Amino acid sequence: MAWYQTEIFWVIVKVAVILFVILTGGAYYTLAERRWAAFFQMRLGPNRAGFWGLLQPLADGIKFILKMETFPRNADLFLFMLAPVISTVTSLMLWGAIPFTPIIELPEAAQKITGSKSFILQVSNPNAGVLYMFAVSSLAVYGILIAGWSSNNKYSLLASVRATAQMISYELSLGLSIIPIILMTGSLDLYTIIETQKNSWFLFTLPGFLAFWIFLVSIFAESNRMPFDLAEAESELIVGYHTEYGGFKFAFFMISEYMNLITLSLLAAILFLGGWTLPDFISSAISNVWLQHAAGIGLFLLKAFFFVFLFVWVRWSVPRFRYDQLMDIGWKVMLPASLVIVFIAGIYVYLK
Amino acid sequence: MREKETTLYLGPQHPGITGNMMVKLKVTGDTIVRAETHVGYLHRGFEKLMEVRNWMQVFPIVCRICVPEPDPNEENLARAIEILEGREVPERAQYIRVMVLELARLASYLLWFGGQSGSAGLYTMPQWSVGDRDYILDLFEELTGGRVYHMYIWAGGVRRDLPEGFADKVLRVMDYLEKRLKHYDNLMLDNSIFQKRAQGVGVIDREKALDWGIVGPPLRGCGFKHDVRIDDPYLVYDKLQFEVPTETGCDVWARALVRRREFEQSISIIRQIMEKMPGGEFYNKVPNPLHWKVPAGDVYVKTESARGEFGYYVVSDGSDKPRRVHVRGPAYVHGITLLEHLLQGANLADVSFIMNSLGTCPPEMER
């Protein structure tokens, strides 16, 4: 067996491809956000660097790298440097479990090169994929908490305490909102969850439909986006936990935020909108298997893109909640509602 | 157990405040226990500067007192001099002055729309409303040559007549703004999150509102129908039809509604002016500014600005310079004493929200 036929080599290739996609995706999401924001606000937005401003992320990146590194006085330097790393690494790790493609049967020629019969663009497939996603995404709290604590700035500290409490509170309803899906699928495996939705998305089942709204609100809160972006409330806390960060350290926070948004969009498309599955009437209409795969993956990305756009759309159309209102919604509305939905889902599955 | 207090210094540079001032907050968690305002970061000594300048040279100074809305200052000083001298103002000039004052009110309210929703995190609104304000600034530019500081209203009239076709342009901008108001409502005032943020926040004690000397939209938001334009009409306001909207909520929401309805009233006032404006002189000649002596005496004049009653106390000793000009702006009361009262027990998130709803203007607090 040649070196290129080993599994580890192909895992490294997949990691490289996914890292490239996620980092460019995060960078270009910043551009998209700025262009779309400009569209909502009747401005032009960044359109000078390259066609349609397409080189803007590159220019931003160069600027971030060349900026002078500054550190606040009396800051805990080790933790101060560690925080953006934690944020970025956790949001990168999330992409390891996402199945971007179905299992593709490879033709003879390709089998000789890869040394395996099938291919799937998924770095690893933990058999509790959903749990892995939520476990890793809750680790992101540490990045924010440590950033606020080590900055030696009261505003940062206040913002990080807020963000931590908010993320922990909304993780409850987020976790409960996917239980109906797990009940209906009987599996925690992301691949199985997608496959189950082949002919009917979970969005179109009763418990799935109810849980979807809880899930939607919770991912907005979980990613600290408007209307729940209290951790970055400009008029109260300057820019929140990354007030003291500049240059590339800030870029780390920023890109991890946008990568998280893309991950959550993909997750929403996987859990509720059926991922890359095609309903039978479409897949029977397309004769070529490769075209079927292409259509499925294209649809998957389109569904995720809708959520990517939704994040921006909502951000520029609503004001933010006050902190006590946010906690009220989290504990008095979202949590009881998601418990009720779990109950409904139980009855639904039992009756089916 | 007694919760530990922390001191937060909000300002002098902070994205949430309306200018360079500082609010020292004692907070426990998110709740403010005590607030202390510190001003003095913008003190430019205008009142003193006026005492060493000729009467004509005072006009370029007064318009700098409040940046977003300079015209009430000019109107006050001009009217004070007119009363001291007994100088007549041609009717056309009076109409033009009312038009300028109302346009300034609209521009100021557009800034407020932006500030109020921007402080709640709705950043699309400032972009829209400040963008629309530019149409009014364009009008000012054509009329006076200046976009922000106009130096247009002078003792005895105004500096220039209306340019050709100006009335049509004003009416077109009014039509546009009226159309835009619907979009503002959709984005800001009809938004349930905004309503949730504004209702019951920053409640002024209605019993004490008059004692504290509150004026303008905050007072009208408490149900008092107080407006200098009605109570003590100046220029041609008694010939125009308009309402003074009041609300009874005393909170940020009531103030927002008052401003929103006044916006419509101002548009209607400007339309009436454009209809009724007579021809004739726009300017009653003043003597050579270098030898311009105003008779001795003292006078208090007041104008309704977008933030409330704006008063000037002008003393002349008969020389070519004012003896004393005292500026009594609404921001001093609203931004220092009232703000300190309202912030007690408020949430940290509401500091800049309340500040914007009161029309706090640091440059005016310190003259």
XYZ file of C-alpha atoms in Angstrom, chain A residues 76-333:
258
model
C -2.383 38.234 32.855
C -0.345 37.828 29.678
C -0.520 34.055 29.387
C -4.306 33.951 29.719
C -4.625 37.089 27.619
C -2.904 35.335 24.730
C -4.642 32.022 25.413
C -8.211 33.334 25.165
C -8.368 34.048 21.406
C -6.673 30.710 20.775
C -9.345 28.839 22.738
C -12.080 30.669 20.866
C -10.610 29.899 17.478
C -9.662 26.303 18.163
C -13.090 25.403 19.497
C -14.833 26.857 16.491
C -12.404 25.048 14.170
C -12.913 21.745 15.978
C -16.640 21.884 15.356
C -16.174 21.369 11.644
C -14.510 18.016 12.202
C -17.791 16.207 12.743
C -19.940 17.788 10.064
C -20.707 15.451 7.157
C -20.559 17.707 4.117
C -21.278 14.962 1.626
C -23.106 11.659 1.634
C -21.001 8.498 1.396
C -19.936 8.484 -2.225
C -19.170 5.171 -3.936
C -15.958 5.744 -5.847
C -15.310 4.452 -9.378
C -12.533 1.904 -9.992
C -9.886 4.433 -10.984
C -10.429 6.536 -7.909
C -10.445 3.460 -5.680
C -6.905 2.671 -6.792
C -5.727 6.157 -5.816
C -7.495 6.464 -2.502
C -7.291 2.869 -1.484
C -10.834 2.856 -0.183
C -14.165 2.101 -1.749
C -16.069 5.156 -0.623
C -15.449 8.743 0.262
C -17.111 11.199 2.617
C -16.026 14.764 3.332
C -16.107 14.402 7.087
C -12.943 14.333 9.118
C -14.196 11.866 11.673
C -17.537 10.421 12.507
C -17.987 10.199 16.244
C -21.043 8.064 16.869
C -22.447 10.748 19.136
C -21.868 13.581 16.691
C -24.555 15.857 18.062
C -23.192 15.562 21.559
C -19.695 16.293 20.291
C -20.914 19.459 18.560
C -22.631 20.791 21.651
C -19.826 19.764 23.975
C -17.201 21.585 21.932
C -19.330 24.636 21.313
C -19.861 25.071 25.032
C -16.089 25.127 25.471
C -16.119 28.443 23.611
C -17.353 30.040 26.817
C -13.857 29.647 28.220
C -12.381 31.827 25.519
C -14.767 34.636 26.340
C -14.507 34.224 30.091
C -10.724 34.164 30.081
C -10.547 37.122 27.682
C -12.698 39.247 29.949
C -10.923 38.174 33.097
C -7.367 38.619 31.876
C -7.914 42.014 30.232
C -7.859 43.855 33.551
C -10.755 46.004 32.396
C -14.044 46.305 34.190
C -16.064 46.571 31.010
C -14.449 43.432 29.612
C -15.049 41.553 32.824
C -18.685 42.592 32.959
C -19.177 41.600 29.336
C -17.562 38.216 29.813
C -19.650 37.485 32.887
C -22.751 38.418 30.917
C -21.735 36.326 27.933
C -20.959 33.327 30.096
C -24.263 33.457 31.943
C -26.102 33.969 28.686
C -24.434 31.102 26.864
C -24.930 28.713 29.755
C -28.613 29.645 30.109
C -29.365 29.276 26.449
C -27.405 26.075 26.102
C -30.143 24.439 28.153
C -32.891 25.300 25.718
C -30.582 24.622 22.778
C -29.830 21.163 24.107
C -33.485 20.475 24.834
C -34.567 21.685 21.411
C -32.657 18.892 19.667
C -34.044 16.158 21.888
C -37.199 15.786 19.726
C -34.911 15.054 16.793
C -32.904 12.532 18.731
C -36.143 10.894 19.849
C -37.427 10.705 16.290
C -34.138 9.450 14.878
C -33.102 7.218 17.715
C -29.503 8.204 17.095
C -26.992 10.886 17.993
C -25.091 10.383 14.769
C -25.279 13.371 12.437
C -25.109 11.136 9.367
C -28.073 9.064 10.504
C -30.019 12.196 11.382
C -29.559 13.485 7.842
C -30.431 10.144 6.264
C -33.654 9.895 8.284
C -34.881 13.133 6.790
C -34.669 11.871 3.239
C -38.348 12.259 2.473
C -39.525 14.548 5.215
C -37.533 17.217 6.946
C -37.851 17.407 10.699
C -39.055 20.965 10.209
C -42.279 19.527 8.774
C -43.033 17.258 11.713
C -44.964 18.670 14.628
C -42.289 18.413 17.364
C -39.597 19.356 14.887
C -41.484 22.453 13.822
C -41.959 23.575 17.409
C -38.388 22.784 18.376
C -37.058 24.642 15.359
C -38.109 28.023 16.734
C -36.531 27.302 20.097
C -33.406 26.170 18.304
C -33.382 29.286 16.118
C -33.657 31.698 19.033
C -31.114 29.730 21.022
C -28.457 29.783 18.320
C -28.814 33.549 18.118
C -28.236 33.738 21.850
C -25.525 31.084 21.809
C -23.503 32.942 19.202
C -23.950 36.300 20.971
C -25.667 37.789 17.959
C -28.260 40.502 17.819
C -30.770 40.756 19.476
C -28.785 38.952 22.188
C -25.378 40.513 21.648
C -25.178 41.873 25.156
C -21.584 40.841 25.441
C -20.643 43.302 22.733
C -23.158 46.009 23.534
C -21.430 49.066 22.193
C -23.463 51.686 23.992
C -22.995 49.983 27.347
C -19.791 47.991 27.406
C -17.782 49.532 24.576
C -17.183 46.332 22.594
C -17.336 43.892 25.422
C -14.835 41.191 26.211
C -12.464 41.997 23.370
C -12.159 45.701 24.168
C -8.468 45.356 24.972
C -7.654 43.145 22.036
C -6.174 44.549 18.875
C -4.414 43.352 15.784
C -4.279 39.653 15.128
C -5.612 38.690 18.530
C -8.780 40.566 17.733
C -8.885 38.959 14.307
C -8.902 35.587 16.035
C -11.985 36.525 18.032
C -13.702 37.975 15.039
C -13.069 35.067 12.712
C -14.054 32.548 15.390
C -17.340 34.387 15.826
C -18.097 34.186 12.124
C -16.943 30.584 11.873
C -19.295 29.757 14.728
C -22.129 31.355 12.840
C -21.397 29.277 9.766
C -21.204 26.136 11.913
C -24.547 26.874 13.505
C -26.052 27.529 10.086
C -24.781 24.184 8.847
C -26.076 22.520 11.991
C -29.512 24.058 11.520
C -29.558 22.810 7.931
C -28.494 19.342 9.090
C -30.855 18.991 12.024
C -34.030 20.517 10.646
C -33.739 20.986 6.892
C -32.461 17.611 5.860
C -28.844 18.385 5.016
C -27.795 17.059 1.605
C -30.646 14.579 1.191
C -32.798 14.784 -1.891
C -36.411 13.661 -1.774
C -37.157 10.662 -3.973
C -39.027 12.558 -6.645
C -35.990 14.749 -7.291
C -33.360 12.014 -7.114
C -35.367 9.846 -9.483
C -35.507 12.726 -11.931
C -31.717 13.028 -11.954
C -30.237 9.961 -13.569
C -26.545 10.596 -13.002
C -25.357 9.691 -9.499
C -22.707 12.394 -9.506
C -25.256 15.028 -10.469
C -27.444 13.798 -7.643
C -24.594 14.269 -5.188
C -23.802 17.693 -6.590
C -27.439 18.787 -6.336
C -27.682 17.492 -2.761
C -24.525 19.215 -1.603
C -25.506 22.399 -3.425
C -28.889 22.388 -1.714
C -27.225 21.755 1.646
C -24.976 24.770 1.224
C -27.928 26.851 0.033
C -29.929 25.958 3.142
C -26.967 26.868 5.333
C -26.558 30.088 3.346
C -30.093 31.061 4.195
C -29.226 30.957 7.890
C -25.981 32.805 7.239
C -28.047 35.559 5.665
C -30.641 35.388 8.410
C -28.013 36.160 11.037
C -27.106 39.367 9.219
C -30.691 40.244 8.409
C -31.770 40.020 12.020
C -28.716 41.795 13.332
C -29.420 44.967 11.389
C -33.170 45.022 11.952
C -33.705 44.729 15.690
C -32.417 46.431 18.830
C -30.931 44.367 21.613
C -32.626 43.156 24.755
C -31.739 44.339 28.188
C -29.890 41.818 30.283
C -32.718 41.035 32.680
C -35.144 40.668 29.771
C -32.732 38.255 28.121
C -32.546 36.116 31.253
C -36.330 36.237 31.609
C -36.749 34.936 28.084
C -34.143 32.256 28.617
C -35.411 30.837 31.877
C -39.104 31.713 31.917
C -40.047 31.204 28.285
